[in-house]
Structures are given as C-alpha cells and as structure tokens.
Amino acid sequence: VDESWIAEPVFLIPRMHDWVNEFYPGTKLAITEYNWGGLEHINGAVTQAEVLGIFGREQLDLAAIWAPPQRDEPGMYAFRMYRNYDGQKGKFGDTYVNAESSQDDVVSIFAAQRETDGALTVMVMNKSHIPVTVPVTLQGYAGGSSAEVYRYSEANLQQIVRMPEQVVENGAFETTFPAMSITLFVFPAE
C-alpha cells in the first residue's frame, strides 16, 4: 500500500506486466537496484525471502539487489533458502504453484515444483515476533507421507538447519513456525 496520502494498493509488478502486454508484448520485466534494507538482521532476511517469493509468484524475469548482503549476514540466508538450502545446491522449484495464506499479514507462503525431480517446494515465512501454529493443506498433492524441512531463524543465525521430517497425513499437517523464521518443505514427487 502506498505510504503517502494516497494510501492505495500499488500493484507494481502486475501494473508493469499490463504495460508490457499493452505496449511492448514479449518484453522481459526486471526490477533493479532494489533493497529493503536490514539485511544484517533476521527481520531483513525474512523480508528478503518474502520479496523473492513475490518476485517468483509475479513472474519477474530479473531482479538485482543493490548492495547485496555479506556472505555471513542473515539476508544472504534468504537467498540460500531458495538456491542452496542444503549446502548441496538444493533449489526451490522452477514452476509456480498457487499457495495462499489465510493469515498473510503474519505468515507468507510460496510454492513451486522443481523440473529436475518433480518435488514440490513450499516456503513459509513467519513475519511475527511470536511463534505461530498453523495448519498446512496441500490440495491436489498425492505425494509421500513426509517432507524434508529446512529452517533459518534466530535460533541459529549462522546456518540453515535441517529439521526432523514433517509427517503429512491426507495432504495436510499442522506445525509451529518460530518467530521471525523462514521454513522450506520439500515434498517428494507424486
């Protein structure tokens, strides 16, 4: 929402897509020199992870951060959650999958399927300063009964932690997300 007296939704990326479609069909879309700051704190890491999820969901072709985080700063772990969460170059999916949060002001969720192995990847950010327990439902997914779980949080600001596997029953589970955290679930291909 615009922070000035206008106070209306901005719809920046959808608006730019509309302009491209109307005036320059086929043109790639980029946002360059963006930076929401705070990359030296967990808050900045969670924000950056949400920004990357939004860029993927909105099908942005390229994004370039101004003054990227240092190698050991929390903001860099937001990028690693999408591009190297396991230290073995494990990546978030390539093909967007619809994901919705009923509490988007507190918990954001993004999902994609990987082309290489068909795995479903689901990224969840708890943006609040308290732990939040929420149900997660996977509609239309008939894969395995568990998922790998990777988390970055205040509990360990120096690494992404592999958590115990998440049990999935009938395509659903309930879990608690720590305050100010980024959690990735990797569900095997159906």
PDB file of N, CA and C in Angstrom, residues 12-49:
ATOM      1  N   LEU A  12       2.506  -2.891  -8.204  1.00  0.00           N
ATOM      2  CA  LEU A  12       3.634  -2.505  -9.043  1.00  0.00           C
ATOM      3  C   LEU A  12       3.939  -3.524 -10.142  1.00  0.00           C
ATOM      4  N   ILE A  13       4.214  -4.761  -9.780  1.00  0.00           N
ATOM      5  CA  ILE A  13       4.594  -5.739 -10.797  1.00  0.00           C
ATOM      6  C   ILE A  13       3.422  -6.070 -11.726  1.00  0.00           C
ATOM      7  N   PRO A  14       2.212  -6.306 -11.217  1.00  0.00           N
ATOM      8  CA  PRO A  14       1.094  -6.531 -12.145  1.00  0.00           C
ATOM      9  C   PRO A  14       0.865  -5.343 -13.088  1.00  0.00           C
ATOM     10  N   ARG A  15       1.026  -4.119 -12.583  1.00  0.00           N
ATOM     11  CA  ARG A  15       0.856  -2.939 -13.428  1.00  0.00           C
ATOM     12  C   ARG A  15       1.918  -2.910 -14.531  1.00  0.00           C
ATOM     13  N   MET A  16       3.159  -3.230 -14.179  1.00  0.00           N
ATOM     14  CA  MET A  16       4.220  -3.252 -15.186  1.00  0.00           C
ATOM     15  C   MET A  16       3.962  -4.353 -16.218  1.00  0.00           C
ATOM     16  N   HIS A  17       3.460  -5.507 -15.785  1.00  0.00           N
ATOM     17  CA  HIS A  17       3.098  -6.571 -16.735  1.00  0.00           C
ATOM     18  C   HIS A  17       2.012  -6.072 -17.697  1.00  0.00           C
ATOM     19  N   ASP A  18       1.030  -5.351 -17.150  1.00  0.00           N
ATOM     20  CA  ASP A  18      -0.032  -4.794 -18.007  1.00  0.00           C
ATOM     21  C   ASP A  18       0.540  -3.839 -19.049  1.00  0.00           C
ATOM     22  N   TRP A  19       1.480  -2.975 -18.640  1.00  0.00           N
ATOM     23  CA  TRP A  19       2.097  -2.041 -19.591  1.00  0.00           C
ATOM     24  C   TRP A  19       2.856  -2.797 -20.680  1.00  0.00           C
ATOM     25  N   VAL A  20       3.612  -3.811 -20.267  1.00  0.00           N
ATOM     26  CA  VAL A  20       4.356  -4.613 -21.244  1.00  0.00           C
ATOM     27  C   VAL A  20       3.379  -5.263 -22.228  1.00  0.00           C
ATOM     28  N   ASN A  21       2.335  -5.879 -21.701  1.00  0.00           N
ATOM     29  CA  ASN A  21       1.365  -6.562 -22.569  1.00  0.00           C
ATOM     30  C   ASN A  21       0.674  -5.603 -23.538  1.00  0.00           C
ATOM     31  N   GLU A  22       0.422  -4.380 -23.067  1.00  0.00           N
ATOM     32  CA  GLU A  22      -0.264  -3.408 -23.911  1.00  0.00           C
ATOM     33  C   GLU A  22       0.669  -2.729 -24.920  1.00  0.00           C
ATOM     34  N   PHE A  23       1.859  -2.330 -24.461  1.00  0.00           N
ATOM     35  CA  PHE A  23       2.711  -1.507 -25.306  1.00  0.00           C
ATOM     36  C   PHE A  23       3.931  -2.216 -25.904  1.00  0.00           C
ATOM     37  N   TYR A  24       4.445  -3.250 -25.225  1.00  0.00           N
ATOM     38  CA  TYR A  24       5.671  -3.916 -25.681  1.00  0.00           C
ATOM     39  C   TYR A  24       5.579  -5.422 -25.457  1.00  0.00           C
ATOM     40  N   PRO A  25       4.606  -6.108 -26.075  1.00  0.00           N
ATOM     41  CA  PRO A  25       4.438  -7.548 -25.838  1.00  0.00           C
ATOM     42  C   PRO A  25       5.746  -8.311 -26.028  1.00  0.00           C
ATOM     43  N   GLY A  26       6.003  -9.221 -25.078  1.00  0.00           N
ATOM     44  CA  GLY A  26       7.194 -10.051 -25.152  1.00  0.00           C
ATOM     45  C   GLY A  26       8.409  -9.487 -24.436  1.00  0.00           C
ATOM     46  N   THR A  27       8.344  -8.216 -24.025  1.00  0.00           N
ATOM     47  CA  THR A  27       9.473  -7.611 -23.325  1.00  0.00           C
ATOM     48  C   THR A  27       9.630  -8.249 -21.949  1.00  0.00           C
ATOM     49  N   LYS A  28      10.874  -8.542 -21.572  1.00  0.00           N
ATOM     50  CA  LYS A  28      11.154  -9.095 -20.246  1.00  0.00           C
ATOM     51  C   LYS A  28      11.022  -7.982 -19.205  1.00  0.00           C
ATOM     52  N   LEU A  29      10.702  -8.388 -17.977  1.00  0.00           N
ATOM     53  CA  LEU A  29      10.455  -7.428 -16.913  1.00  0.00           C
ATOM     54  C   LEU A  29      11.484  -7.598 -15.796  1.00  0.00           C
ATOM     55  N   ALA A  30      12.100  -6.492 -15.367  1.00  0.00           N
ATOM     56  CA  ALA A  30      13.123  -6.522 -14.328  1.00  0.00           C
ATOM     57  C   ALA A  30      12.887  -5.422 -13.307  1.00  0.00           C
ATOM     58  N   ILE A  31      13.300  -5.689 -12.085  1.00  0.00           N
ATOM     59  CA  ILE A  31      13.386  -4.667 -11.047  1.00  0.00           C
ATOM     60  C   ILE A  31      14.847  -4.653 -10.628  1.00  0.00           C
ATOM     61  N   THR A  32      15.484  -3.504 -10.796  1.00  0.00           N
ATOM     62  CA  THR A  32      16.901  -3.414 -10.489  1.00  0.00           C
ATOM     63  C   THR A  32      17.137  -2.412  -9.375  1.00  0.00           C
ATOM     64  N   GLU A  33      18.250  -2.595  -8.702  1.00  0.00           N
ATOM     65  CA  GLU A  33      18.664  -1.712  -7.619  1.00  0.00           C
ATOM     66  C   GLU A  33      17.617  -1.594  -6.520  1.00  0.00           C
ATOM     67  N   TYR A  34      16.941  -2.721  -6.220  1.00  0.00           N
ATOM     68  CA  TYR A  34      16.006  -2.716  -5.098  1.00  0.00           C
ATOM     69  C   TYR A  34      16.779  -3.062  -3.818  1.00  0.00           C
ATOM     70  N   ASN A  35      16.297  -2.625  -2.683  1.00  0.00           N
ATOM     71  CA  ASN A  35      16.862  -3.016  -1.404  1.00  0.00           C
ATOM     72  C   ASN A  35      15.940  -2.507  -0.308  1.00  0.00           C
ATOM     73  N   TRP A  36      15.380  -3.419   0.456  1.00  0.00           N
ATOM     74  CA  TRP A  36      14.503  -3.033   1.559  1.00  0.00           C
ATOM     75  C   TRP A  36      15.288  -2.845   2.847  1.00  0.00           C
ATOM     76  N   GLY A  37      16.597  -3.119   2.793  1.00  0.00           N
ATOM     77  CA  GLY A  37      17.460  -2.884   3.944  1.00  0.00           C
ATOM     78  C   GLY A  37      17.331  -3.932   5.033  1.00  0.00           C
ATOM     79  N   GLY A  38      18.081  -3.731   6.095  1.00  0.00           N
ATOM     80  CA  GLY A  38      18.016  -4.612   7.259  1.00  0.00           C
ATOM     81  C   GLY A  38      18.584  -5.999   7.034  1.00  0.00           C
ATOM     82  N   LEU A  39      19.401  -6.170   6.005  1.00  0.00           N
ATOM     83  CA  LEU A  39      19.899  -7.500   5.667  1.00  0.00           C
ATOM     84  C   LEU A  39      20.856  -8.057   6.712  1.00  0.00           C
ATOM     85  N   GLU A  40      21.273  -7.229   7.643  1.00  0.00           N
ATOM     86  CA  GLU A  40      22.144  -7.693   8.718  1.00  0.00           C
ATOM     87  C   GLU A  40      21.351  -8.242   9.902  1.00  0.00           C
ATOM     88  N   HIS A  41      20.019  -8.257   9.794  1.00  0.00           N
ATOM     89  CA  HIS A  41      19.136  -8.733  10.864  1.00  0.00           C
ATOM     90  C   HIS A  41      18.195  -9.815  10.338  1.00  0.00           C
ATOM     91  N   ILE A  42      17.663 -10.619  11.239  1.00  0.00           N
ATOM     92  CA  ILE A  42      16.711 -11.672  10.857  1.00  0.00           C
ATOM     93  C   ILE A  42      15.473 -11.053  10.199  1.00  0.00           C
ATOM     94  N   ASN A  43      15.055  -9.884  10.651  1.00  0.00           N
ATOM     95  CA  ASN A  43      13.895  -9.222  10.044  1.00  0.00           C
ATOM     96  C   ASN A  43      14.135  -8.959   8.566  1.00  0.00           C
ATOM     97  N   GLY A  44      15.337  -8.493   8.230  1.00  0.00           N
ATOM     98  CA  GLY A  44      15.684  -8.251   6.835  1.00  0.00           C
ATOM     99  C   GLY A  44      15.739  -9.532   6.039  1.00  0.00           C
ATOM    100  N   ALA A  45      16.201 -10.627   6.649  1.00  0.00           N
ATOM    101  CA  ALA A  45      16.245 -11.923   5.965  1.00  0.00           C
ATOM    102  C   ALA A  45      14.839 -12.412   5.649  1.00  0.00           C
ATOM    103  N   VAL A  46      13.940 -12.312   6.612  1.00  0.00           N
ATOM    104  CA  VAL A  46      12.549 -12.742   6.395  1.00  0.00           C
ATOM    105  C   VAL A  46      11.902 -11.876   5.311  1.00  0.00           C
ATOM    106  N   THR A  47      12.153 -10.578   5.361  1.00  0.00           N
ATOM    107  CA  THR A  47      11.625  -9.674   4.337  1.00  0.00           C
ATOM    108  C   THR A  47      12.172 -10.031   2.965  1.00  0.00           C
ATOM    109  N   GLN A  48      13.475 -10.262   2.875  1.00  0.00           N
ATOM    110  CA  GLN A  48      14.084 -10.619   1.591  1.00  0.00           C
ATOM    111  C   GLN A  48      13.521 -11.935   1.063  1.00  0.00           C
ATOM    112  N   ALA A  49      13.304 -12.909   1.926  1.00  0.00           N
ATOM    113  CA  ALA A  49      12.723 -14.185   1.494  1.00  0.00           C
ATOM    114  C   ALA A  49      11.313 -13.972   0.941  1.00  0.00           C
TER     115      ALA A  49
END
